[in-house]
Short mmCIF file of C-alpha atoms and ligand atoms in Angstrom, two decimals:
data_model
loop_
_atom_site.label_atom_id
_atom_site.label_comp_id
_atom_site.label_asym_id
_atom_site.label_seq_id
_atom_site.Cartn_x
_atom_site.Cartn_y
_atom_site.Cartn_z
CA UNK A 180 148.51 36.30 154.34
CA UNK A 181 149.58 34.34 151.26
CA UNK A 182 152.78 34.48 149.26
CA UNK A 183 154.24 36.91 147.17
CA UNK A 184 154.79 34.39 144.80
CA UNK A 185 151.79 33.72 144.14
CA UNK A 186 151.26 37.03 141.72
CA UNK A 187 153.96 35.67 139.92
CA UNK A 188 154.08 34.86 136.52
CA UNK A 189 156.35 32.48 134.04
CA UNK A 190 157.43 36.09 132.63
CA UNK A 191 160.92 38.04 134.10
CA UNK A 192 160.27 41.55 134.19
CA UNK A 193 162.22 43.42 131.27
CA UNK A 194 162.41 46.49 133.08
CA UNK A 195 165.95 48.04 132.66
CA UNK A 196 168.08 47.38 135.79
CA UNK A 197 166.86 49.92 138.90
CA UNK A 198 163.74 50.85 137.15
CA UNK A 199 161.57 52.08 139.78
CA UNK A 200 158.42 50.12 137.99
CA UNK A 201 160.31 47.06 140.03
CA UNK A 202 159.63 49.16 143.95
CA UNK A 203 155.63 49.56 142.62
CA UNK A 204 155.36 46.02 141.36
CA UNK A 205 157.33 44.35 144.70
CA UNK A 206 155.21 46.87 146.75
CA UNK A 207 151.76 45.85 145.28
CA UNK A 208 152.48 41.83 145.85
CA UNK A 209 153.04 42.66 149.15
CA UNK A 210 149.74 44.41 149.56
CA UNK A 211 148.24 42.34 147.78
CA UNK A 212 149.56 38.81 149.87
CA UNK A 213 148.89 40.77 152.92
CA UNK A 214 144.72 41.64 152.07
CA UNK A 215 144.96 37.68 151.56
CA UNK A 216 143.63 38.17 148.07
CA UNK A 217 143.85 35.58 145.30
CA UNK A 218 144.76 36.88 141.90
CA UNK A 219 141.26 35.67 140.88
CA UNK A 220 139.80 38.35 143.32
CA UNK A 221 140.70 41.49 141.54
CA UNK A 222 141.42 43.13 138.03
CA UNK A 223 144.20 44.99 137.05
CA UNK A 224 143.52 47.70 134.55
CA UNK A 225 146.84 49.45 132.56
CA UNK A 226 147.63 51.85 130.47
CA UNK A 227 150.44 51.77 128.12
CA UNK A 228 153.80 52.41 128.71
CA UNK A 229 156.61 51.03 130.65
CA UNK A 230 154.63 50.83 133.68
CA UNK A 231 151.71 48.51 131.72
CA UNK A 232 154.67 45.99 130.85
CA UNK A 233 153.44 44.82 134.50
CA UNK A 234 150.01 43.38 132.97
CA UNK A 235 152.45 40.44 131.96
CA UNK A 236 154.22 40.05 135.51
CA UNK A 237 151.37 40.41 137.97
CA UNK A 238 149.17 36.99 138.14
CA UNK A 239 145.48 38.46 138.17
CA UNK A 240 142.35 39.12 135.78
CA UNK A 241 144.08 42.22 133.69
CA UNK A 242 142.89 44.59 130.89
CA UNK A 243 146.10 46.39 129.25
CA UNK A 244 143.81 49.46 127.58
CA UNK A 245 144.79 52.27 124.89
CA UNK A 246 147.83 54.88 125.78
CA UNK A 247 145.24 57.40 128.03
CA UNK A 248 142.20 55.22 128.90
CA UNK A 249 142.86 52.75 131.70
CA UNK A 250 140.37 54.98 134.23
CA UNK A 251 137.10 54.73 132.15
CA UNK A 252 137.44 50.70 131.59
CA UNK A 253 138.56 50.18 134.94
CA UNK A 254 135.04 52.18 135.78
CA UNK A 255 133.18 49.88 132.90
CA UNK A 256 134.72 46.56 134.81
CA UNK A 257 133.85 48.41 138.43
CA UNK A 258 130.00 49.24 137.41
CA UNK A 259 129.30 45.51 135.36
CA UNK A 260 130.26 43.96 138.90
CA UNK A 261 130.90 46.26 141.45
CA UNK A 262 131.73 42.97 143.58
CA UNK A 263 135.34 43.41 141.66
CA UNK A 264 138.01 44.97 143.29
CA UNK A 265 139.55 47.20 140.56
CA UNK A 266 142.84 48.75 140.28
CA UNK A 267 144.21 51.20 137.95
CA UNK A 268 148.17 51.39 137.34
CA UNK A 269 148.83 54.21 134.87
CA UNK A 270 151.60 56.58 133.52
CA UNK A 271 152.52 59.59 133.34
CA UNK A 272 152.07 60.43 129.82
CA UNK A 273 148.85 58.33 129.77
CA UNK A 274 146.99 59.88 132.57
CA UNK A 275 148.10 63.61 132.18
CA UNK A 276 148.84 63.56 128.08
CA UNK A 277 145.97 61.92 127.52
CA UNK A 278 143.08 61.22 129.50
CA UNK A 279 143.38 63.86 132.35
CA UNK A 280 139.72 64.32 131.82
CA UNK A 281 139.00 60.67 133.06
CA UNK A 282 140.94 61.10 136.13
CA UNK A 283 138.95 64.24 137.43
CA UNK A 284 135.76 62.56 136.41
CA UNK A 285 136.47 59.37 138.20
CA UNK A 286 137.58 61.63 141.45
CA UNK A 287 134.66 63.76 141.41
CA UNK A 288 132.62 60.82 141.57
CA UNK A 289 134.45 59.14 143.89
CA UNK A 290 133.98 55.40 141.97
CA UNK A 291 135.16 53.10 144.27
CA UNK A 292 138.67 51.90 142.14
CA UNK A 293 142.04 52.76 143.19
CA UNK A 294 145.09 53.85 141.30
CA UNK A 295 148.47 53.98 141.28
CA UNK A 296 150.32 56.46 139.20
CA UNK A 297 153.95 55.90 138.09
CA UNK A 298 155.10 59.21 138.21
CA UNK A 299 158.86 59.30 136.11
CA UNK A 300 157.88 62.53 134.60
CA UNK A 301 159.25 61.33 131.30
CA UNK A 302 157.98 58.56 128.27
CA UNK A 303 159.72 56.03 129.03
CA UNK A 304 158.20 53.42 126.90
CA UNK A 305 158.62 56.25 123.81
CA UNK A 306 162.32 56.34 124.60
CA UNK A 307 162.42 59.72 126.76
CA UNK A 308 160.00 62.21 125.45
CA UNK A 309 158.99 64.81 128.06
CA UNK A 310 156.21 63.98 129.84
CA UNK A 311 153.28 66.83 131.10
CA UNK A 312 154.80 66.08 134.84
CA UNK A 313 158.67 66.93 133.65
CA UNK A 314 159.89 70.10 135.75
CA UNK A 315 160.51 72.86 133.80
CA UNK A 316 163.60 73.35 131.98
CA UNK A 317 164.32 69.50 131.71
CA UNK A 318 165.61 68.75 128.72
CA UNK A 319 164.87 65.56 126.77
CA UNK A 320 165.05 64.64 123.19
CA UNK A 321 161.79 66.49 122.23
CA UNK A 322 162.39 69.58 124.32
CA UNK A 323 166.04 69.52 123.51
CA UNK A 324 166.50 73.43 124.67
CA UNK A 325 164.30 72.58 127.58
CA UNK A 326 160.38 72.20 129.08
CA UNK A 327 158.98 75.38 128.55
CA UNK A 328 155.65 74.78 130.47
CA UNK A 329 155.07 74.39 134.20
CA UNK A 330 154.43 70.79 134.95
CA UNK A 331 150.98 69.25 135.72
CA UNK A 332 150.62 68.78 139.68
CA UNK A 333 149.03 65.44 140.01
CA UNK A 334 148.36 65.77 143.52
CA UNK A 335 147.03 69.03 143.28
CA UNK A 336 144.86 68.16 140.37
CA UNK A 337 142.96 64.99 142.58
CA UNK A 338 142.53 67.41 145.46
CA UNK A 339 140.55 69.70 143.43
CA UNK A 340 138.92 67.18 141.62
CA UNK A 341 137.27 65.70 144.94
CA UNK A 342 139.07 62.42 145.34
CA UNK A 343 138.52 61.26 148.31
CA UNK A 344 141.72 59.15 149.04
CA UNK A 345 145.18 61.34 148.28
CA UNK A 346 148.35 59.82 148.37
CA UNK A 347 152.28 60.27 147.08
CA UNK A 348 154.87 57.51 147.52
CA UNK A 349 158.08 56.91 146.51
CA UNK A 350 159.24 53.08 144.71
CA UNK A 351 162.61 53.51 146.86
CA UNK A 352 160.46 52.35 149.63
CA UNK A 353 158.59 49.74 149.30
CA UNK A 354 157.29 49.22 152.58
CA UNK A 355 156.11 52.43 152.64
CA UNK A 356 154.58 52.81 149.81
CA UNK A 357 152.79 48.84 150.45
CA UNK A 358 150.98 50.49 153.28
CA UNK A 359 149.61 53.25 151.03
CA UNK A 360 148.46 50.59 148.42
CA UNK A 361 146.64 48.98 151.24
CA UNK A 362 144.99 52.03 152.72
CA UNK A 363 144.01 52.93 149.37
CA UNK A 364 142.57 49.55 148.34
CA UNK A 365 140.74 49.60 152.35
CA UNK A 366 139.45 52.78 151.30
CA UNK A 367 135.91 52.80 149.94
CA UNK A 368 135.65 55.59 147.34
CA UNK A 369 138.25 57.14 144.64
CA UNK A 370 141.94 56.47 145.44
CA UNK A 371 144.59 58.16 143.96
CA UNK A 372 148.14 57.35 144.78
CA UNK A 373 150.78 59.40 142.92
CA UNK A 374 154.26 57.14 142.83
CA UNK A 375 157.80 58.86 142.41
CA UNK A 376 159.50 56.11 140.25
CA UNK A 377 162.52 57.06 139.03
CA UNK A 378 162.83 55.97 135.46
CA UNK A 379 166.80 55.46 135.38
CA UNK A 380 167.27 55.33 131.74
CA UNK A 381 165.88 58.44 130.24
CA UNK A 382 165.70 60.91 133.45
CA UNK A 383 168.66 61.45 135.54
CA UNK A 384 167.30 64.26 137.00
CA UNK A 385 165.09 63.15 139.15
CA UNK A 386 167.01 60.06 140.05
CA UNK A 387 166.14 58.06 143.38
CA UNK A 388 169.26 60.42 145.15
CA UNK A 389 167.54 63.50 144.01
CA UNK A 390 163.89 62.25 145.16
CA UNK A 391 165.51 60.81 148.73
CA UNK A 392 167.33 64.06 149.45
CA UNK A 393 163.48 66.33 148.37
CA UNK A 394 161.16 64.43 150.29
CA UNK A 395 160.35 63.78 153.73
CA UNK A 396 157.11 62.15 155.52
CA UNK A 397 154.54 64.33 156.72
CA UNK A 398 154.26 63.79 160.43
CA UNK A 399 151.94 61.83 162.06
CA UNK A 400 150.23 65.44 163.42
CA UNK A 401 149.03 66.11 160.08
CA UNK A 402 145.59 65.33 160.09
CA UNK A 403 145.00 64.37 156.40
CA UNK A 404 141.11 65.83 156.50
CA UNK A 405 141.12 69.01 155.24
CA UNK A 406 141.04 69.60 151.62
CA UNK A 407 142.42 73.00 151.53
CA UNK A 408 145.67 71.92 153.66
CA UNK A 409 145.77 68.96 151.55
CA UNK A 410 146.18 72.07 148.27
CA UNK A 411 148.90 74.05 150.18
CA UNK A 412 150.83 70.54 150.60
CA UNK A 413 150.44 69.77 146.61
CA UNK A 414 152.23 72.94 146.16
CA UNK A 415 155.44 71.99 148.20
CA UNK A 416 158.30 71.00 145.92
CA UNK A 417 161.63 71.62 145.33
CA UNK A 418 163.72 71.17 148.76
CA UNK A 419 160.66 69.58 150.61
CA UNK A 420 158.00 67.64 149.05
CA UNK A 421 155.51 65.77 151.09
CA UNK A 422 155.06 61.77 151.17
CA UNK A 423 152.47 60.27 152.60
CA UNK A 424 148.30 60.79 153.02
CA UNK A 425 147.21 63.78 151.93
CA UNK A 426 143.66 63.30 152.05
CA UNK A 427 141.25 61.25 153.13
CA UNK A 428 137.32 61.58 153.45
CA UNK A 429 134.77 59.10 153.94
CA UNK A 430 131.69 59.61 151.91
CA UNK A 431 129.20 57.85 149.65
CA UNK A 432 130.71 56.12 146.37
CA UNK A 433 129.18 56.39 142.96
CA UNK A 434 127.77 52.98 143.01
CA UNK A 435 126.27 53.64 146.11
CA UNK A 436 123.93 55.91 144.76
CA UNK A 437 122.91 53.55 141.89
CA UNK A 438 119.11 51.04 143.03
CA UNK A 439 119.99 48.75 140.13
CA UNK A 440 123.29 47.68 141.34
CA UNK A 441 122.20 48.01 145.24
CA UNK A 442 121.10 43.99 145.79
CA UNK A 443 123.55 41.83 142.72
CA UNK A 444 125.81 43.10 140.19
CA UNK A 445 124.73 43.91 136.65
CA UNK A 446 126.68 40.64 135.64
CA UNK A 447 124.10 38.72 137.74
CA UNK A 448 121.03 40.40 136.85
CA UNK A 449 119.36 38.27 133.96
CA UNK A 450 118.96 39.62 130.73
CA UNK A 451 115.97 41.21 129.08
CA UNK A 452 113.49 38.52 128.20
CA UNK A 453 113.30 36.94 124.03
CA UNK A 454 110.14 38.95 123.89
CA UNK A 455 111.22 42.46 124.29
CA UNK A 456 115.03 41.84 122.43
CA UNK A 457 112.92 40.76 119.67
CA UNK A 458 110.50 43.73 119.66
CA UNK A 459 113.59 45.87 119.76
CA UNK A 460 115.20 44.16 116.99
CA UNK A 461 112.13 44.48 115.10
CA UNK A 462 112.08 48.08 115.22
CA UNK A 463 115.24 47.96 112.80
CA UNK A 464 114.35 45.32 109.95
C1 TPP B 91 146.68 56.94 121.65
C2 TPP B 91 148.17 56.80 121.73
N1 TPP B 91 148.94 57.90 121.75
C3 TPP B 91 150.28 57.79 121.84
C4 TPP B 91 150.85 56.54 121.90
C5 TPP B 91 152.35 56.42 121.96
N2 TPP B 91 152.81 56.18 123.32
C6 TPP B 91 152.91 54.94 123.83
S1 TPP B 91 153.51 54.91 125.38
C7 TPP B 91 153.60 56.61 125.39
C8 TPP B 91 154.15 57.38 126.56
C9 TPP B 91 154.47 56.55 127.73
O1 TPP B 91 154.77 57.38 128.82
P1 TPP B 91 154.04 57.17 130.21
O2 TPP B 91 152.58 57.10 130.07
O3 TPP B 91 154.57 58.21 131.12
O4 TPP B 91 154.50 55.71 130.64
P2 TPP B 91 155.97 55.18 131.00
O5 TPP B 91 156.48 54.52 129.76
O6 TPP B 91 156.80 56.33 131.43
O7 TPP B 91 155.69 54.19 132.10
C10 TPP B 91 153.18 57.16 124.19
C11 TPP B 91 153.14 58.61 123.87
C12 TPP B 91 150.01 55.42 121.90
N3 TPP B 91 150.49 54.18 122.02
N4 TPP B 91 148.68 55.57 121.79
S1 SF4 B 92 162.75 53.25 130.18
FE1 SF4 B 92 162.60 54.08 132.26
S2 SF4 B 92 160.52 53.61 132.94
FE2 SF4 B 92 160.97 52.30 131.16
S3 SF4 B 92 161.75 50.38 132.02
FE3 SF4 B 92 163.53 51.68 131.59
S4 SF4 B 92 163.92 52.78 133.51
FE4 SF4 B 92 161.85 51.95 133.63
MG1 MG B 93 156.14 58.16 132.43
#
């Protein structure tokens, strides 16, 4: 175990007092100090939005990508060396906005990168635009009568897609949700941990009161291995919505079905000789 501290960086967060982005970031040090890891042995891959602010507040090799497309560079870092252990924090907006297409790709073929949604169904980085998670009915400044869709289910949306790691936690408890950032990183596949984090400026609906008096653990009877119990639990909400593992299946990961990468990492394999580069150039003079 080394310290917290060491993730640090010269930069204060400039999250706005309470903002739940602080539970995530506080949670993932401690995972992170408890693996033993050095911020040299893993890449952090954002999105943008509030939650991406972190890429200046977590010490590690970082990539902040367009609004939408953390998931396919994390998977471009994951398959040049698969030796890198690759996480993905995301929004919102940016994974179910844009980009939901990346997320069931990357589940169905269960690359082995693990991320960590921060789930304030709003923008917050926008100022407080509804997001594709916001319940219906909630009214913000660009659905000022109210959402007129039925929110996105993230969780429900992994389990379908064939992830094979399923998680929800909550950034009022960071313990809790430490342990399921280091399952998730132990796990050996697609990882998908879906983070109530109350964004205190521009929802107070969903507020860490309203998410502490919905939620409760699923005991330690429920067996987290079968997909189609792991659906029916996606589709609790309201009074009693499930935190916890949903899911979990061990299986073979993407890169595990790839010869090339089986002995050394594409970053170690030398590159095509002068002779055929040049032949290949040639082609196109
Ligand atoms: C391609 C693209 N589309 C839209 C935007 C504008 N934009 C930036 S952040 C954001 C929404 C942020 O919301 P979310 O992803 O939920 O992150 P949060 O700020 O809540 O953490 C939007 C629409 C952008 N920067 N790039
Ligand atoms: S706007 Fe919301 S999500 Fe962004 S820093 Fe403030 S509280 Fe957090
Ligand atoms: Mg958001």
């Amino acid at each position: 175990m080394i310290s917290t501290s060491t993730f640090n960086t010269p930069c204060t967060p400039n999250w706005c007092p309470g903002c739940g982005d602080f539970g995530i970031w506080s949670a993932l040090r401690r995972a992170l100090s408890n693996l033993g890891w050095k911020p040299s042995d893993f890449v952090m891959v954002y999105g943008i939005g509030c939650h991406g602010h972190m890429v200046n507040f977590l010490k590690s090799y970082a990539f902040e990508t367009l609004h939408g497309r953390p998931i396919p560079v994390a998977e471009g870092i994951k398959l040049a060396n698969n030796k890198l252990n690759v996480i993905v924090m995301a929004g919102d907006g940016d994974t179910f906005g844009e980009g939901t297409n990346h997320l069931v790709h990357a589940a169905r073929r269960n690359i082995d990168i693990t991320m960590i949604l921060h789930d304030n169904q709003v923008y917050g980085l926008t100022t407080g635009q509804t997001a594709p998670t916001a319940q219906k009915g909630f009214k913000t400044k660009s659905t000022p009568y109210g959402v007129l869709e039925e929110p996105v289910n993230p969780i429900g949306i992994a389990v379908a897609a064939g992830a094979t790691f399923i998680a929800r936690g909550f950034a009022g408890d960071i313990p809790f949700t430490q342990s399921l950032i280091e399952q998730a990183i132990a796990h050996k596949g697609f990882s998908f941990i879906d983070v109530f984090q109350p964004c205190v400026t521009f929802n107070k609906i969903n507020t860490y009161q309203w998410f502490s008096d919905h939620t409760y653990y699923l005991p330690k009877e429920y067996g987290a291995n079968d997909r189609g119990e792991a659906y029916k639990k996606a589709l609790e909400w309201g009074d009693k919505i499930p935190l916890g593992i949903l899911y979990k299946e061990e299986k073979p990961t993407y890169e595990d079905g790839i010869p090339q990468i089986k002995d050394k990492p594409i970053i170690e394999t030398p590159l095509p000789t002068r002779e055929i580069m040049d032949a290949f150039i040639n082609e196109f003079i």
